[in-house]
Amino acid sequence: MDDNEDLDYVEEDYYATLNLPRSATQEEISKAYRNLSKIFHPDKHGNGENKQKAELMFNRTKKAYEVLSDPHQRAIYDSLGVKGLETEGWEIVHRTKTPNEIREEYERLAQEREERRLQQKTNPRGNISVHINATDFFSRYDDEYYDTGLLPSIEVSGMSMSQSIEAPLSRTEIATLSGSLHLQNGVGSGNFLLSGKRLINKGWFEVDCGAGNGPVLGAKGSRNLTNRIFLTGGTTFHFRPNAIIPGLSGTMAIQLDKNTLGYLTYNAGLQSSMSTVVERNTEKYHCNLTITLGIPHCYIAAAYTRKLLEQGLKLRVALKGGTFGFLSECGAEKKVSKYSSVSATVCVGVPSGVTLKIKVVRSTQTYLFPIHLCEEIIPAAVFYATVTPLVTYFVLKKMLFDPMNEATKQKNIERVKETNSARMAEKRREAESAISLMGALFERIRKDELKRQGLIIVSALYGKFSDAENVSLEEADDMGFVHQNPLVIDVRIPLQCLVKDSQLTLYSSSKSELPGFYDPCFGEEKQLKIDYEFRNKSYSSVFSDTDPVRLPIVANEAEQ
């Protein structure tokens, strides 16, 4: 269920190479480059093997500096990474543009490429709804002339399917073929529609023709009047055996503020109505209020959705009341992968009763299962409609989703390891070369810190380990033989070389990109354990791979 197919290539982190935050100034970039050049410049290491190692590290450091010191290259790198710098054509962008303008341009192009790629993967688009009648569970119909059986019956009372395919004819013209089938209590109907859409200045125009319960012709369009106001309208003609039924619709939308939109919609035809909608959408929540006056239906509806982005979860409540009764809804939507989500909603209303709606979304394919539990509001039905989806989800997650995600993750990790095997081997050689070149600097910094009773790195281990207390560079196998732990590396020397004035500062990026580091366990969660001395006292700290590090963290306590 996990979509890891985008995992493909391990890119350089130029900020980590220079041990800088992403907000670093040009002065900080130049200073970091000068400091590393003092260590890795080939002229400082004679003509032997060390010079070759120095050239390797110096070229890596120089490349990071060249990108980050150029505002235009840095803007592209910040938005798109190394692949953005390698994209054909970026060099022809006018140098008169500011970094922000270039960043916005490349973000737009990257988004368009992603949308096109996703569209190619997920076409055609479709929706399937299966209506299930399970009212026999909670209110069985007893009939002396009809044997109801021991088990309650479950029926499929209706089904609907819709599908559409888009065919871009040119950059401004799109043809769409769509169709739908509906079946309710043994009575079916269907229709198909062919649409041609053309993008015009500040809007679009579309012509539709189709057939269902008679031929249908229509036209609609949209136009931006200002940056904050746009209009959408259309007309349709349904041709019946004895009449032509016209329809008219129009919507005016106004951007009230950065996150709020207002809509005013008018519909005329078989069902005439006027609606007002106010919608507010932020990173944390989404809410809307709808007021509709129509023939024969008038209602007021309000909905609120809370977005818990870190958990991939959305919680929703809604109320609707009108001339045909009232309805309340509460539900949750859980993102199970990059393009997939599942949701469950409990609907309680009069006269509809209690309904549980299960929805599964896979990219642009939607599967909806409304399960009608009872025609009256029965507490037992509400309880089971609420609890059953939760229990089912956690059981499926434990027994199906998690194993599938883990298998997919491991498969992609192995694939990427194979794809980047040469690159990862090179990173390891770079780290070993860097450490061999840091010997003199390590001794000098350690000697200075000993004199001032400053920060001394006693031990530093980086990699995958669950027990920070007992982690080591060696481990015993099942036979008792001791061998090197392949998931952990010694980074004491490179960390001591990064100590300045009794302080060690690492920023929020993977430590594997730091000079003298490499990734010993690609795709796994890594940690950094540092044992150190400060003012003749011993301390130990453990950090996750991307956590910022600032040592000594006990300096103030030591002074007290």
Coordinates of C-alpha atoms in Angstrom, one line a residue:
M1 CA 0.0 0.0 0.0
D2 CA 2.9 2.3 0.4
D3 CA 4.0 4.3 -2.6
N4 CA 7.7 4.3 -2.6
E5 CA 8.2 4.1 -6.3
D6 CA 9.6 7.6 -6.4
L7 CA 12.6 6.5 -4.3
D8 CA 15.2 6.3 -7.0
Y9 CA 18.5 8.2 -6.5
V10 CA 20.5 9.3 -3.5
E11 CA 21.3 13.0 -4.0
E12 CA 24.0 15.1 -2.5
D13 CA 23.1 17.4 0.4
Y14 CA 25.3 20.4 -0.1
Y15 CA 24.3 22.0 3.1
A16 CA 25.4 19.0 5.1
T17 CA 28.6 18.7 3.2
L18 CA 29.5 22.2 4.5
N19 CA 27.7 21.6 7.8
L20 CA 25.4 24.6 7.3
P21 CA 21.7 25.3 8.0
R22 CA 19.5 25.9 4.9
S23 CA 19.2 29.5 6.0
A24 CA 23.0 30.1 5.9
T25 CA 24.2 33.5 4.6
Q26 CA 26.8 33.9 1.9
E27 CA 29.4 34.9 4.5
E28 CA 28.7 31.6 6.4
I29 CA 29.0 29.6 3.2
S30 CA 32.3 31.2 2.3
K31 CA 33.6 30.7 5.8
A32 CA 32.7 27.0 5.9
Y33 CA 34.3 26.4 2.5
R34 CA 37.5 28.1 3.6
N35 CA 37.7 26.0 6.8
L36 CA 37.2 22.7 4.8
S37 CA 39.6 23.8 2.2
K38 CA 42.3 24.1 4.8
I39 CA 41.8 20.4 5.5
F40 CA 41.3 19.0 2.0
H41 CA 43.2 21.2 -0.3
P42 CA 45.5 18.9 -2.4
D43 CA 48.5 21.2 -2.1
K44 CA 48.6 20.5 1.6
H45 CA 49.1 16.7 1.2
G46 CA 52.2 16.1 -0.9
N47 CA 52.1 14.0 -4.0
G48 CA 51.3 10.5 -2.7
E49 CA 48.0 8.7 -1.9
N50 CA 46.9 11.4 0.5
K51 CA 46.9 13.9 -2.4
Q52 CA 44.5 11.7 -4.4
K53 CA 42.2 11.4 -1.3
A54 CA 42.4 15.2 -0.8
E55 CA 41.5 15.9 -4.4
L56 CA 38.4 13.7 -4.0
M57 CA 37.2 15.5 -0.9
F58 CA 38.2 19.0 -2.2
N59 CA 36.2 18.5 -5.4
R60 CA 33.1 17.5 -3.4
T61 CA 33.5 20.5 -1.1
K62 CA 34.1 22.8 -4.1
K63 CA 31.0 21.6 -5.9
A64 CA 28.8 22.3 -2.8
Y65 CA 30.3 25.8 -2.5
E66 CA 29.8 26.6 -6.2
V67 CA 26.1 25.8 -6.0
L68 CA 25.3 27.4 -2.7
S69 CA 27.4 30.6 -3.4
D70 CA 25.5 31.2 -6.7
P71 CA 22.0 32.6 -5.7
H72 CA 20.4 31.3 -8.9
Q73 CA 21.8 27.8 -8.6
R74 CA 21.0 27.8 -4.9
A75 CA 17.3 28.8 -5.6
I76 CA 16.9 25.9 -8.0
Y77 CA 18.7 23.4 -5.7
D78 CA 16.6 24.4 -2.7
S79 CA 13.4 23.7 -4.7
L80 CA 14.3 20.7 -6.8
G81 CA 17.6 19.3 -5.5
V82 CA 20.5 18.2 -7.7
K83 CA 18.1 17.0 -10.4
G84 CA 16.8 20.5 -10.8
L85 CA 20.3 21.7 -11.5
E86 CA 20.7 19.0 -14.1
T87 CA 17.4 19.8 -15.8
E88 CA 18.0 20.8 -19.4
G89 CA 17.2 24.4 -20.2
W90 CA 17.6 26.0 -16.7
E91 CA 20.8 27.8 -17.8
I92 CA 18.8 29.8 -20.4
V93 CA 16.6 31.4 -17.7
H94 CA 17.3 35.1 -17.7
R95 CA 19.9 36.0 -15.1
T96 CA 18.1 39.2 -14.5
K97 CA 15.4 37.2 -12.6
T98 CA 15.7 37.1 -8.9
P99 CA 16.3 33.8 -7.0
N100 CA 12.7 33.9 -5.7
E101 CA 11.4 34.2 -9.3
I102 CA 13.5 31.3 -10.5
R103 CA 12.4 29.2 -7.5
E104 CA 8.8 29.9 -8.2
E105 CA 9.2 29.1 -11.9
Y106 CA 10.9 25.8 -11.2
E107 CA 8.4 24.9 -8.5
R108 CA 5.6 25.5 -11.1
L109 CA 7.4 23.3 -13.7
A110 CA 8.1 20.6 -11.2
Q111 CA 4.4 20.6 -10.1
E112 CA 3.3 20.4 -13.7
R113 CA 5.6 17.4 -14.4
E114 CA 4.3 15.6 -11.3
E115 CA 0.7 16.3 -12.3
R116 CA 1.3 15.0 -15.8
R117 CA 3.1 11.9 -14.4
L118 CA 0.3 11.2 -12.0
Q119 CA -2.3 11.7 -14.7
Q120 CA -0.6 9.2 -16.9
K121 CA -0.5 6.6 -14.1
T122 CA -4.1 7.0 -13.0
N123 CA -6.2 7.6 -16.2
P124 CA -9.0 6.7 -16.7
R125 CA -10.8 8.2 -13.7
G126 CA -13.7 6.4 -12.1
N127 CA -16.2 6.1 -9.3
I128 CA -18.0 3.0 -8.1
S129 CA -20.8 3.1 -5.5
V130 CA -22.4 0.0 -4.1
H131 CA -25.5 0.7 -1.9
I132 CA -26.0 -2.0 0.7
N133 CA -29.2 -2.5 2.6
A134 CA -28.4 -4.0 6.1
T135 CA -31.5 -2.9 8.0
D136 CA -32.4 -6.5 8.7
F137 CA -29.6 -6.5 11.3
F138 CA -31.3 -4.1 13.7
S139 CA -35.0 -4.1 12.7
R140 CA -36.0 -7.4 11.3
Y141 CA -39.3 -7.6 9.4
D142 CA -41.4 -10.5 10.9
D143 CA -43.9 -12.0 8.6
E144 CA -45.9 -15.2 9.5
Y145 CA -46.2 -16.0 5.8
Y146 CA -42.5 -15.5 5.0
D147 CA -39.6 -17.4 6.5
T148 CA -37.0 -14.8 7.4
G149 CA -34.4 -17.4 8.3
L150 CA -31.9 -17.5 11.2
L151 CA -29.5 -14.9 9.8
P152 CA -30.4 -11.4 8.8
S153 CA -30.3 -10.7 5.1
I154 CA -28.0 -8.2 3.4
E155 CA -29.0 -6.9 0.0
V156 CA -27.3 -4.8 -2.7
S157 CA -30.1 -2.2 -3.2
G158 CA -28.3 -0.2 -5.8
M159 CA -25.1 0.4 -7.8
S160 CA -23.6 3.2 -9.8
M161 CA -20.5 3.4 -11.9
S162 CA -18.9 6.3 -13.8
Q163 CA -15.8 6.5 -15.8
S164 CA -14.0 9.2 -17.8
I165 CA -11.0 9.4 -20.1
E166 CA -9.2 12.6 -21.0
A167 CA -7.4 13.0 -24.3
P168 CA -5.3 16.2 -24.7
L169 CA -5.5 17.3 -28.3
S170 CA -3.1 20.2 -27.9
R171 CA -1.8 22.4 -25.2
T172 CA -5.1 24.3 -25.1
E173 CA -7.6 21.7 -26.1
I174 CA -8.8 18.6 -24.2
A175 CA -11.5 16.0 -25.2
T176 CA -13.2 14.0 -22.5
L177 CA -15.4 10.9 -22.9
S178 CA -17.4 9.9 -19.8
G179 CA -20.2 7.6 -19.0
S180 CA -22.2 6.3 -16.1
L181 CA -24.6 3.5 -15.2
H182 CA -27.1 3.5 -12.3
L183 CA -29.1 0.6 -10.9
Q184 CA -31.6 1.1 -8.1
N185 CA -34.1 -1.6 -6.9
G186 CA -34.0 -3.3 -10.2
V187 CA -34.4 -0.2 -12.4
G188 CA -31.4 0.9 -14.4
S189 CA -30.4 3.9 -16.4
G190 CA -27.3 5.2 -18.0
N191 CA -25.7 8.0 -20.0
F192 CA -22.6 9.1 -21.8
L193 CA -21.1 12.5 -22.5
L194 CA -18.5 13.8 -25.0
S195 CA -16.9 17.1 -24.1
G196 CA -14.5 19.4 -25.8
K197 CA -12.7 22.0 -23.7
R198 CA -10.6 24.8 -24.9
L199 CA -8.4 27.1 -22.7
I200 CA -8.8 30.7 -23.6
N201 CA -7.4 33.9 -22.1
K202 CA -8.3 34.1 -18.4
G203 CA -10.6 31.1 -18.6
W204 CA -12.0 28.2 -20.6
F205 CA -14.9 27.2 -22.7
E206 CA -16.5 23.7 -23.1
V207 CA -19.1 22.1 -25.4
D208 CA -21.0 18.9 -24.3
C209 CA -23.1 16.4 -26.2
G210 CA -24.4 13.1 -25.0
A211 CA -27.3 10.8 -24.5
G212 CA -29.2 9.3 -21.6
N213 CA -32.9 9.8 -21.1
G214 CA -32.8 11.5 -24.5
P215 CA -30.1 13.5 -26.3
V216 CA -28.3 16.3 -24.3
L217 CA -26.5 19.4 -25.6
G218 CA -24.8 21.9 -23.5
A219 CA -22.2 24.6 -23.2
K220 CA -20.3 26.1 -20.3
G221 CA -17.4 28.3 -19.6
S222 CA -15.4 30.2 -17.0
R223 CA -13.6 33.6 -16.9
N224 CA -11.6 35.5 -14.4
L225 CA -12.9 39.0 -14.1
T226 CA -10.2 40.1 -11.6
N227 CA -7.5 38.4 -9.5
R228 CA -10.2 37.8 -6.9
I229 CA -13.4 37.3 -8.8
F230 CA -14.3 34.7 -11.5
L231 CA -17.6 33.6 -13.1
T232 CA -18.7 30.1 -14.3
G233 CA -21.8 29.5 -16.2
G234 CA -23.5 27.1 -18.5
T235 CA -26.7 26.0 -20.2
T236 CA -28.1 22.5 -21.2
F237 CA -30.9 21.2 -23.3
H238 CA -32.5 17.8 -22.6
F239 CA -34.5 16.5 -25.6
R240 CA -37.4 14.4 -24.5
P241 CA -40.0 12.8 -26.8
N242 CA -42.6 15.5 -26.2
A243 CA -40.5 18.5 -25.0
I244 CA -37.2 20.2 -24.8
I245 CA -36.2 20.9 -21.2
P246 CA -33.7 23.8 -20.8
G247 CA -31.3 24.3 -17.9
L248 CA -29.2 27.2 -16.8
S249 CA -26.6 27.5 -14.1
G250 CA -24.2 30.2 -13.0
T251 CA -21.7 30.7 -10.2
M252 CA -19.8 33.8 -9.1
A253 CA -16.8 33.2 -6.8
I254 CA -15.0 35.8 -4.7
Q255 CA -11.7 35.5 -2.9
L256 CA -12.6 37.0 0.5
D257 CA -9.1 36.6 1.9
K258 CA -6.1 34.4 1.5
N259 CA -7.9 31.3 2.8
T260 CA -11.6 32.1 2.3
L261 CA -13.8 31.8 -0.8
G262 CA -17.4 32.8 -1.3
Y263 CA -19.7 31.4 -3.9
L264 CA -23.1 32.5 -5.2
T265 CA -24.8 29.9 -7.4
Y266 CA -28.1 30.0 -9.4
N267 CA -29.7 27.0 -11.1
A268 CA -32.8 27.1 -13.2
G269 CA -34.5 24.1 -14.8
L270 CA -36.3 21.0 -13.4
Q271 CA -35.0 21.9 -9.9
S272 CA -34.4 25.7 -9.5
S273 CA -32.3 26.9 -6.5
M274 CA -30.0 29.6 -5.3
S275 CA -27.1 28.8 -3.0
T276 CA -24.6 30.7 -1.0
V277 CA -21.4 29.0 0.2
V278 CA -18.6 30.4 2.3
E279 CA -15.6 28.1 2.5
R280 CA -12.4 28.5 4.5
N281 CA -9.4 26.2 4.0
T282 CA -6.1 26.4 5.9
E283 CA -3.3 24.0 6.7
K284 CA -5.0 22.9 9.9
Y285 CA -8.7 22.9 9.1
H286 CA -11.4 23.2 6.4
C287 CA -14.9 24.5 7.0
N288 CA -17.9 25.6 5.0
L289 CA -21.4 27.0 5.4
T290 CA -24.1 26.5 2.7
I291 CA -27.5 28.1 2.5
T292 CA -29.8 26.9 -0.3
L293 CA -33.2 28.2 -1.3
G294 CA -34.9 26.0 -3.9
I295 CA -37.9 24.3 -5.3
P296 CA -38.7 21.8 -3.7
H297 CA -35.8 21.7 -1.3
C298 CA -34.4 24.4 1.1
Y299 CA -31.7 23.6 3.6
I300 CA -28.7 24.9 5.7
A301 CA -25.5 22.9 6.0
A302 CA -22.3 23.3 7.8
A303 CA -19.2 21.1 7.9
Y304 CA -15.8 21.3 9.7
T305 CA -12.7 19.2 8.9
R306 CA -9.7 19.0 11.2
K307 CA -6.4 18.1 9.4
L308 CA -3.8 16.2 11.4
L309 CA -1.1 16.3 8.8
E310 CA 1.6 14.5 10.8
Q311 CA -0.8 11.5 11.4
G312 CA -2.2 11.6 7.9
L313 CA -5.7 11.9 9.4
K314 CA -8.7 14.1 8.8
L315 CA -11.7 14.3 11.3
R316 CA -15.0 15.7 9.9
V317 CA -18.3 16.7 11.4
A318 CA -21.3 18.0 9.5
L319 CA -24.9 19.1 10.1
K320 CA -27.7 19.6 7.6
G321 CA -31.3 20.7 8.1
G322 CA -34.0 21.5 5.7
T323 CA -37.5 21.0 4.5
F324 CA -36.9 17.2 4.1
G325 CA -35.5 16.6 7.6
F326 CA -32.1 16.8 9.2
L327 CA -28.8 14.9 8.9
S328 CA -25.7 14.8 11.1
E329 CA -22.4 13.2 10.1
C330 CA -19.1 12.4 11.8
G331 CA -16.2 10.6 10.3
A332 CA -12.5 10.2 9.8
E333 CA -10.2 9.8 6.7
K334 CA -6.8 8.1 7.0
K335 CA -4.1 8.4 4.5
V336 CA -2.6 4.9 4.1
S337 CA -0.1 5.8 1.3
K338 CA 1.0 8.6 -1.0
Y339 CA -2.0 8.2 -3.3
S340 CA -4.4 6.1 -1.2
S341 CA -6.8 6.8 1.7
V342 CA -9.7 5.2 3.5
S343 CA -12.6 6.9 5.3
A344 CA -15.6 6.0 7.3
T345 CA -18.5 8.3 8.1
V346 CA -21.6 7.7 10.3
C347 CA -24.7 9.5 9.1
V348 CA -27.7 9.9 11.5
G349 CA -30.8 11.6 10.3
V350 CA -34.6 11.8 10.0
P351 CA -36.1 10.2 8.0
S352 CA -33.0 8.5 6.6
G353 CA -32.1 6.7 9.8
V354 CA -28.5 5.4 10.3
T355 CA -26.0 4.9 7.5
L356 CA -22.4 3.9 7.5
K357 CA -20.4 5.1 4.5
I358 CA -17.1 3.5 3.7
K359 CA -14.9 5.1 1.0
V360 CA -11.6 4.0 -0.5
V361 CA -9.6 6.3 -2.7
R362 CA -6.8 5.1 -4.9
S363 CA -5.4 8.1 -6.8
T364 CA -8.4 9.2 -8.9
Q365 CA -10.3 6.0 -8.5
T366 CA -13.0 6.2 -5.8
Y367 CA -15.0 3.3 -4.3
L368 CA -18.0 4.1 -2.1
F369 CA -20.0 1.7 0.0
P370 CA -23.1 3.3 1.7
I371 CA -24.4 0.7 4.2
H372 CA -28.0 1.5 5.4
L373 CA -28.3 0.0 8.9
C374 CA -31.7 1.1 10.0
E375 CA -34.5 3.4 9.0
E376 CA -34.9 4.8 12.6
I377 CA -32.3 6.2 15.0
I378 CA -31.4 3.2 17.1
P379 CA -28.5 3.6 19.6
A380 CA -27.2 0.1 18.9
A381 CA -26.9 0.9 15.2
V382 CA -25.0 4.1 15.9
F383 CA -22.7 2.3 18.3
Y384 CA -21.8 -0.5 15.8
A385 CA -21.5 2.0 12.9
T386 CA -18.9 3.9 15.0
V387 CA -16.9 1.0 16.5
T388 CA -16.9 -1.5 13.7
P389 CA -14.9 0.6 11.2
L390 CA -12.3 1.4 13.9
V391 CA -11.8 -2.2 14.9
T392 CA -11.8 -3.4 11.3
Y393 CA -9.2 -0.7 10.3
F394 CA -6.8 -1.6 13.2
V395 CA -7.1 -5.4 12.4
L396 CA -6.4 -4.8 8.7
K397 CA -3.6 -2.4 9.5
K398 CA -1.9 -4.9 11.8
M399 CA -2.5 -8.0 9.6
L400 CA -2.5 -6.5 6.1
F401 CA -1.4 -2.9 5.6
D402 CA 1.7 -2.9 7.9
P403 CA 3.2 -6.2 6.4
M404 CA 2.5 -5.0 2.9
N405 CA 4.1 -1.6 3.6
E406 CA 7.1 -3.2 5.2
A407 CA 7.5 -5.6 2.3
T408 CA 7.2 -2.8 -0.2
K409 CA 9.6 -0.6 1.7
Q410 CA 12.3 -3.3 1.9
K411 CA 11.8 -4.1 -1.8
N412 CA 12.4 -0.4 -2.7
I413 CA 15.3 -0.2 -0.4
E414 CA 17.0 -3.1 -2.1
R415 CA 16.2 -1.7 -5.5
V416 CA 17.7 1.7 -4.6
K417 CA 20.7 0.0 -3.0
E418 CA 21.3 -1.7 -6.2
T419 CA 20.7 1.4 -8.3
N420 CA 23.1 3.5 -6.1
S421 CA 25.6 0.8 -5.2
A422 CA 28.4 2.6 -7.0
R423 CA 27.4 5.9 -5.5
M424 CA 27.2 4.4 -1.9
A425 CA 30.6 2.8 -2.3
E426 CA 32.0 6.1 -3.5
K427 CA 30.5 7.8 -0.4
R428 CA 32.2 5.2 1.8
R429 CA 35.6 5.8 0.1
E430 CA 35.1 9.6 0.5
A431 CA 34.4 9.2 4.2
E432 CA 37.5 7.0 4.8
S433 CA 39.6 9.5 2.8
A434 CA 38.3 12.4 4.8
I435 CA 39.1 10.7 8.1
S436 CA 42.6 9.8 7.0
L437 CA 43.2 13.5 6.1
M438 CA 41.8 14.8 9.4
G439 CA 44.5 13.3 11.6
A440 CA 46.6 16.4 12.1
L441 CA 43.5 18.6 12.7
F442 CA 42.0 16.1 15.1
E443 CA 45.1 16.0 17.2
R444 CA 45.4 19.8 17.3
I445 CA 41.8 20.4 18.2
R446 CA 41.8 17.6 20.8
K447 CA 45.0 19.0 22.4
D448 CA 43.5 22.6 22.6
E449 CA 40.3 21.2 24.2
L450 CA 42.3 19.2 26.7
K451 CA 44.2 22.4 27.8
R452 CA 41.0 24.4 28.3
Q453 CA 39.1 21.4 29.8
G454 CA 36.7 21.8 26.9
L455 CA 34.7 19.4 24.7
I456 CA 36.4 16.1 24.2
I457 CA 34.6 13.5 22.0
V458 CA 35.4 10.2 23.8
S459 CA 33.3 8.0 21.5
A460 CA 30.8 8.6 18.6
L461 CA 28.9 5.9 16.9
Y462 CA 26.5 6.4 13.9
G463 CA 24.1 3.9 12.4
K464 CA 21.2 1.6 13.4
F465 CA 20.9 0.5 17.0
S466 CA 18.0 -0.1 19.4
D467 CA 20.0 -0.3 22.6
A468 CA 22.0 2.8 23.0
E469 CA 23.6 1.6 26.2
N470 CA 25.2 -1.5 24.7
V471 CA 25.9 -0.4 21.1
S472 CA 29.4 -1.1 19.9
L473 CA 31.4 -1.5 16.7
E474 CA 31.6 -5.2 17.3
E475 CA 28.9 -7.8 17.8
A476 CA 28.7 -11.6 18.4
D477 CA 26.8 -13.8 16.0
D478 CA 24.7 -16.9 16.9
M479 CA 27.9 -19.0 17.1
G480 CA 29.6 -16.6 19.5
F481 CA 32.1 -15.3 17.0
V482 CA 32.9 -11.6 17.3
H483 CA 32.9 -9.5 14.1
Q484 CA 32.4 -5.9 13.0
N485 CA 28.9 -4.5 13.3
P486 CA 28.0 -3.6 9.7
L487 CA 25.3 -1.2 10.7
V488 CA 27.4 1.1 12.9
I489 CA 30.5 3.3 12.1
D490 CA 33.0 5.2 14.2
V491 CA 32.7 9.0 13.7
R492 CA 34.7 10.2 16.6
I493 CA 37.4 11.9 14.5
P494 CA 35.1 13.8 12.1
L495 CA 33.0 15.1 15.1
Q496 CA 36.0 16.2 17.1
C497 CA 37.2 18.1 14.0
L498 CA 33.9 20.0 13.9
V499 CA 34.3 21.2 17.5
K500 CA 35.0 24.9 17.7
D501 CA 35.5 26.9 20.9
S502 CA 34.3 23.9 23.0
Q503 CA 31.1 23.7 21.0
L504 CA 29.8 21.2 18.4
T505 CA 26.9 22.2 16.2
L506 CA 25.2 20.0 13.6
Y507 CA 22.1 21.1 11.7
S508 CA 18.8 19.4 10.8
S509 CA 19.9 17.1 8.0
S510 CA 21.1 13.6 7.6
K511 CA 24.4 13.1 9.3
S512 CA 25.5 10.7 6.5
E513 CA 26.4 13.7 4.3
L514 CA 28.9 15.2 6.8
P515 CA 32.6 15.0 6.0
G516 CA 33.9 11.7 7.4
F517 CA 30.4 10.1 7.5
Y518 CA 28.5 7.7 5.2
D519 CA 25.3 5.7 5.4
P520 CA 26.0 2.2 6.8
C521 CA 22.4 1.1 6.7
F522 CA 20.5 2.7 3.8
G523 CA 16.8 3.1 4.3
E524 CA 16.9 2.3 8.0
E525 CA 16.4 4.7 10.9
K526 CA 19.7 5.9 12.2
Q527 CA 21.0 7.4 15.4
L528 CA 24.1 9.2 16.6
K529 CA 25.4 8.4 20.1
I530 CA 28.1 10.7 21.4
D531 CA 30.0 10.1 24.7
Y532 CA 32.0 13.2 25.6
E533 CA 33.8 15.0 28.4
F534 CA 33.3 18.6 29.3
R535 CA 35.1 20.3 32.3
N536 CA 36.4 16.8 33.5
K537 CA 32.8 15.4 33.6
S538 CA 31.5 12.6 31.4
Y539 CA 28.2 12.8 29.5
S540 CA 26.4 10.7 26.9
S541 CA 23.7 11.8 24.4
V542 CA 21.7 10.1 21.6
F543 CA 20.2 11.9 18.6
S544 CA 18.1 10.8 15.7
D545 CA 19.6 11.1 12.2
T546 CA 18.1 14.5 11.3
D547 CA 18.0 16.0 14.8
P548 CA 20.1 19.2 15.3
V549 CA 23.0 18.7 17.7
R550 CA 24.4 21.3 20.0
L551 CA 27.0 20.2 22.5
P552 CA 27.7 20.6 25.3
I553 CA 24.1 20.6 26.3
V554 CA 25.0 20.5 29.9
A555 CA 27.3 23.6 29.9
N556 CA 24.9 25.7 32.0
E557 CA 24.3 22.9 34.5
A558 CA 28.1 22.3 34.8
E559 CA 28.6 26.0 35.6
Q560 CA 26.0 25.8 38.4

